[in-house]
Amino acid sequence: MFGLSARLSLAFVTVVIVGMLGGCGSRVLNRAPVEDRGVGMGQPEPVAMEPASPDVKQLPGFENAGKPGYYTVKPGDTLIRIGLEHGQAAKDIARWSNVDNMNLIEVGQVLRVVPPAAASAASGVVAKPVTSASATPVPTAPASAATAATAATAAASASSMPGPTVAPTADDDIDWIWPTNGTVLAGFDEVKNKGLDIGGVAGDPVVAAADGRVVYVGAGLRGYGNLIILKHNNTYLTAYAHNKTLLIKEDQSVRKGQKIAEMGSSDSDRVKLHFEVRRQGKPVDPARYLPAR
């Protein structure tokens, strides 16, 4: 009995010792992870490079942006509207700006809106006379006190006098007539109505208000319907809108009183003629130019 018990006790102790050794071994195998410092304090971290941006497209005329005599195209613009608002024929602007397709202009494109000669004058470049380097100024005697006082009095008197009245230019000397007979339905309002609305019956004659050249015929300007634009000189344009029938062609010369269209209601809620006078592209009150009825 005792021998058996002793052997059992010895076996139990052996098992416990083996178990303890196994636990120590597992602790040795399960070591804490070692931090990888391959990209560490002394190594710069990689930086993500942004892709190179594509080349920016340079639109035609970009080098003239902001210069006198040039216009940068905005959303919704057409050559017809740009011409009307600058007092020029759309075809002329296209020619000056090397535009091949009048129906294709891009936002940001820069157009020449005055003739090349006028643009040079608008830049303010003035030629100075050349003086001879050998010319010697002639000394003048100092003026006496009395002479200086008299000159000062004359200068003061001249400065107090009103300046000369600016006379109208030759372009303002136009003999206007009414473009149609009828009652004025709406007068000029620079914000709401840029001309006169004149009532009538469909088919009533519409005539040229003055001699001129036809620079536009068509329906390409929203809100105007069948439209005619006449250029009378370098200062004045007239526009005739909402017509039923257009009787003239572009580049045709017309005489004052010549029938150019028949009244209608195109792009309008009623039969009427919308008539505009534009001075250097700016709408002005036609009633100031038309004769009293």
Tab-separated table of C-alpha atoms in Angstrom, residues 54-270:
chain	number	residue	atom	x	y	z
A	54	PRO	CA	-4.548	69.591	-67.654
A	55	ASP	CA	-3.539	72.608	-69.727
A	56	VAL	CA	-6.034	75.477	-69.477
A	57	LYS	CA	-7.642	76.267	-72.832
A	58	GLN	CA	-6.921	79.816	-73.957
A	59	LEU	CA	-9.997	81.200	-75.685
A	60	PRO	CA	-9.693	83.406	-78.781
A	61	GLY	CA	-8.799	86.993	-77.990
A	62	PHE	CA	-7.871	86.313	-74.333
A	63	GLU	CA	-4.903	88.686	-74.608
A	64	ASN	CA	-7.321	91.605	-75.212
A	65	ALA	CA	-9.539	91.056	-72.170
A	66	GLY	CA	-10.293	94.332	-70.426
A	67	LYS	CA	-8.913	96.544	-73.169
A	68	PRO	CA	-10.978	99.415	-74.595
A	69	GLY	CA	-13.044	98.354	-77.574
A	70	TYR	CA	-13.246	94.678	-76.555
A	71	TYR	CA	-15.978	92.600	-74.898
A	72	THR	CA	-15.774	89.294	-73.012
A	73	VAL	CA	-18.606	86.905	-73.852
A	74	LYS	CA	-20.943	86.062	-70.951
A	75	PRO	CA	-23.440	83.188	-70.542
A	76	GLY	CA	-26.492	83.690	-72.732
A	77	ASP	CA	-24.790	86.101	-75.124
A	78	THR	CA	-25.257	85.957	-78.880
A	79	LEU	CA	-23.498	87.992	-81.536
A	80	ILE	CA	-26.809	89.632	-82.405
A	81	ARG	CA	-27.388	90.845	-78.838
A	82	ILE	CA	-23.751	91.921	-78.440
A	83	GLY	CA	-24.013	93.903	-81.665
A	84	LEU	CA	-27.271	95.558	-80.608
A	85	GLU	CA	-25.852	96.538	-77.219
A	86	HIS	CA	-22.677	97.987	-78.742
A	87	GLY	CA	-24.259	99.699	-81.721
A	88	GLN	CA	-22.584	97.431	-84.258
A	89	ALA	CA	-23.575	94.905	-86.865
A	90	ALA	CA	-23.100	91.339	-85.688
A	91	LYS	CA	-21.360	90.493	-88.964
A	92	ASP	CA	-18.875	93.308	-88.434
A	93	ILE	CA	-18.025	92.072	-84.935
A	94	ALA	CA	-17.553	88.570	-86.325
A	95	ARG	CA	-15.213	89.893	-89.024
A	96	TRP	CA	-13.169	92.060	-86.637
A	97	SER	CA	-12.865	89.124	-84.203
A	98	ASN	CA	-12.093	86.395	-86.791
A	99	VAL	CA	-15.264	84.457	-85.904
A	100	ASP	CA	-16.011	81.960	-88.667
A	101	ASN	CA	-19.362	80.699	-87.340
A	102	MET	CA	-21.646	83.478	-86.077
A	103	ASN	CA	-23.715	80.921	-84.171
A	104	LEU	CA	-20.706	79.610	-82.248
A	105	ILE	CA	-19.091	81.821	-79.623
A	106	GLU	CA	-17.794	80.696	-76.231
A	107	VAL	CA	-18.174	82.127	-72.753
A	108	GLY	CA	-14.909	83.916	-71.963
A	109	GLN	CA	-14.077	84.592	-75.597
A	110	VAL	CA	-13.008	88.197	-76.217
A	111	LEU	CA	-14.529	90.030	-79.173
A	112	ARG	CA	-13.634	93.332	-80.797
A	113	VAL	CA	-16.777	95.501	-80.670
A	114	VAL	CA	-15.454	98.680	-82.286
A	115	PRO	CA	-13.724	99.129	-85.630
A	116	PRO	CA	-9.928	98.668	-85.457
A	117	ALA	CA	-9.255	102.394	-86.039
A	118	ALA	CA	-11.672	103.395	-83.287
A	119	ALA	CA	-10.078	100.895	-80.902
A	120	SER	CA	-6.679	102.488	-81.444
A	121	ALA	CA	-8.113	105.913	-80.631
A	122	ALA	CA	-9.829	104.533	-77.524
A	123	SER	CA	-6.527	103.221	-76.187
A	124	GLY	CA	-5.448	106.829	-75.553
A	125	VAL	CA	-2.241	106.631	-77.560
A	126	VAL	CA	-1.395	110.133	-78.711
A	127	ALA	CA	1.557	110.908	-80.943
A	128	LYS	CA	3.794	113.673	-79.596
A	129	PRO	CA	5.450	116.147	-81.970
A	130	VAL	CA	9.183	115.674	-82.416
A	131	THR	CA	11.254	118.716	-81.475
A	132	SER	CA	14.705	119.518	-82.768
A	133	ALA	CA	17.481	118.789	-80.302
A	134	SER	CA	19.417	121.816	-81.548
A	135	ALA	CA	16.641	124.270	-80.751
A	136	THR	CA	17.635	126.687	-78.016
A	137	PRO	CA	14.924	128.248	-75.862
A	138	VAL	CA	14.837	132.050	-76.046
A	139	PRO	CA	14.996	133.628	-72.574
A	140	THR	CA	12.177	135.985	-71.719
A	141	ALA	CA	12.377	139.036	-69.551
A	142	PRO	CA	10.742	138.736	-66.147
A	143	ALA	CA	7.296	140.310	-66.052
A	144	SER	CA	6.686	143.313	-63.900
A	145	ALA	CA	4.445	143.090	-60.856
A	146	ALA	CA	1.715	145.088	-62.619
A	147	THR	CA	1.820	142.825	-65.677
A	148	ALA	CA	1.666	139.699	-63.493
A	149	ALA	CA	-1.328	141.087	-61.592
A	150	THR	CA	-3.154	141.870	-64.842
A	151	ALA	CA	-2.491	138.353	-66.170
A	152	ALA	CA	-3.748	136.789	-62.940
A	153	THR	CA	-6.968	138.840	-63.093
A	154	ALA	CA	-7.577	137.818	-66.707
A	155	ALA	CA	-6.999	134.154	-65.877
A	156	ALA	CA	-9.433	134.325	-62.965
A	157	SER	CA	-12.079	135.954	-65.161
A	158	ALA	CA	-11.626	133.327	-67.868
A	159	SER	CA	-11.932	130.452	-65.402
A	160	SER	CA	-15.195	131.842	-64.027
A	161	MET	CA	-16.831	132.025	-67.476
A	162	PRO	CA	-19.022	129.069	-68.518
A	163	GLY	CA	-17.476	126.650	-70.971
A	164	PRO	CA	-18.661	126.437	-74.556
A	165	THR	CA	-21.771	124.383	-75.289
A	166	VAL	CA	-20.943	121.051	-76.916
A	167	ALA	CA	-22.569	121.010	-80.343
A	168	PRO	CA	-24.230	117.826	-81.607
A	169	THR	CA	-22.106	115.740	-83.907
A	170	ALA	CA	-22.992	115.068	-87.524
A	171	ASP	CA	-24.264	111.618	-86.496
A	172	ASP	CA	-26.975	113.271	-84.371
A	173	ASP	CA	-28.349	115.144	-87.371
A	174	ILE	CA	-30.957	112.584	-88.432
A	175	ASP	CA	-34.429	113.424	-89.702
A	176	TRP	CA	-36.567	110.805	-87.938
A	177	ILE	CA	-40.131	109.725	-88.710
A	178	TRP	CA	-42.509	107.382	-86.881
A	179	PRO	CA	-42.045	103.754	-87.986
A	180	THR	CA	-45.784	103.068	-88.027
A	181	ASN	CA	-49.146	104.639	-87.349
A	182	GLY	CA	-50.839	103.528	-84.175
A	183	THR	CA	-51.356	104.258	-80.518
A	184	VAL	CA	-48.423	104.077	-78.141
A	185	LEU	CA	-49.214	101.188	-75.803
A	186	ALA	CA	-46.142	101.476	-73.568
A	187	GLY	CA	-43.528	104.182	-73.251
A	188	PHE	CA	-39.799	103.980	-72.739
A	189	ASP	CA	-38.462	102.601	-69.461
A	190	GLU	CA	-34.745	101.866	-69.320
A	191	VAL	CA	-35.348	98.838	-67.085
A	192	LYS	CA	-38.697	97.389	-68.177
A	193	ASN	CA	-39.137	98.639	-71.743
A	194	LYS	CA	-36.182	99.728	-73.855
A	195	GLY	CA	-38.306	101.341	-76.532
A	196	LEU	CA	-41.895	102.147	-77.535
A	197	ASP	CA	-44.677	99.621	-78.045
A	198	ILE	CA	-47.013	100.813	-80.793
A	199	GLY	CA	-50.340	99.085	-81.407
A	200	GLY	CA	-52.010	98.269	-84.696
A	201	VAL	CA	-53.539	95.557	-86.829
A	202	ALA	CA	-51.705	92.556	-88.214
A	203	GLY	CA	-50.300	93.507	-91.583
A	204	ASP	CA	-49.991	97.243	-90.878
A	205	PRO	CA	-46.908	98.677	-92.639
A	206	VAL	CA	-43.679	99.160	-90.704
A	207	VAL	CA	-41.300	101.672	-92.302
A	208	ALA	CA	-37.684	102.701	-91.770
A	209	ALA	CA	-37.498	105.610	-89.328
A	210	ALA	CA	-34.480	107.026	-91.206
A	211	ASP	CA	-32.060	106.176	-93.994
A	212	GLY	CA	-29.806	103.278	-93.124
A	213	ARG	CA	-28.361	99.864	-93.835
A	214	VAL	CA	-29.910	96.565	-92.794
A	215	VAL	CA	-27.561	94.792	-90.380
A	216	TYR	CA	-29.897	92.056	-89.141
A	217	VAL	CA	-33.038	90.271	-90.311
A	218	GLY	CA	-34.298	87.212	-88.437
A	219	ALA	CA	-35.685	85.732	-85.235
A	220	GLY	CA	-32.481	84.910	-83.406
A	221	LEU	CA	-32.924	87.293	-80.469
A	222	ARG	CA	-35.187	85.916	-77.743
A	223	GLY	CA	-38.094	88.176	-76.832
A	224	TYR	CA	-38.054	90.151	-80.094
A	225	GLY	CA	-39.684	87.731	-82.519
A	226	ASN	CA	-39.157	88.569	-86.191
A	227	LEU	CA	-36.660	91.409	-85.905
A	228	ILE	CA	-35.037	93.982	-88.160
A	229	ILE	CA	-32.056	96.109	-87.090
A	230	LEU	CA	-30.991	99.147	-89.127
A	231	LYS	CA	-27.679	100.961	-88.751
A	232	HIS	CA	-28.017	104.650	-89.592
A	233	ASN	CA	-24.449	105.809	-88.907
A	234	ASN	CA	-21.637	105.111	-86.448
A	235	THR	CA	-23.825	106.261	-83.552
A	236	TYR	CA	-27.422	105.135	-84.105
A	237	LEU	CA	-29.240	101.847	-84.592
A	238	THR	CA	-32.989	101.211	-84.686
A	239	ALA	CA	-34.762	97.913	-83.973
A	240	TYR	CA	-38.206	96.796	-85.196
A	241	ALA	CA	-39.595	93.734	-83.389
A	242	HIS	CA	-42.578	91.303	-83.374
A	243	ASN	CA	-43.175	91.602	-87.107
A	244	LYS	CA	-45.380	89.257	-89.105
A	245	THR	CA	-43.501	89.581	-92.395
A	246	LEU	CA	-39.964	90.777	-93.110
A	247	LEU	CA	-39.560	92.478	-96.474
A	248	ILE	CA	-35.840	93.305	-96.680
A	249	LYS	CA	-32.499	91.494	-96.576
A	250	GLU	CA	-29.258	92.009	-94.679
A	251	ASP	CA	-26.763	94.506	-96.129
A	252	GLN	CA	-29.543	96.198	-98.086
A	253	SER	CA	-29.717	100.002	-98.044
A	254	VAL	CA	-33.109	101.487	-97.171
A	255	ARG	CA	-34.585	104.946	-97.376
A	256	LYS	CA	-36.564	106.773	-94.727
A	257	GLY	CA	-40.240	105.807	-95.034
A	258	GLN	CA	-39.520	102.633	-97.022
A	259	LYS	CA	-41.732	99.701	-96.017
A	260	ILE	CA	-39.526	97.101	-94.393
A	261	ALA	CA	-42.007	94.809	-92.613
A	262	GLU	CA	-45.612	94.130	-91.688
A	263	MET	CA	-46.771	94.373	-88.092
A	264	GLY	CA	-47.433	91.120	-86.255
A	265	SER	CA	-47.330	89.342	-82.914
A	266	SER	CA	-44.273	87.079	-83.175
A	267	ASP	CA	-42.940	86.333	-79.669
A	268	SER	CA	-45.565	88.695	-78.236
A	269	ASP	CA	-48.960	88.404	-76.556
A	270	ARG	CA	-50.589	90.837	-78.985
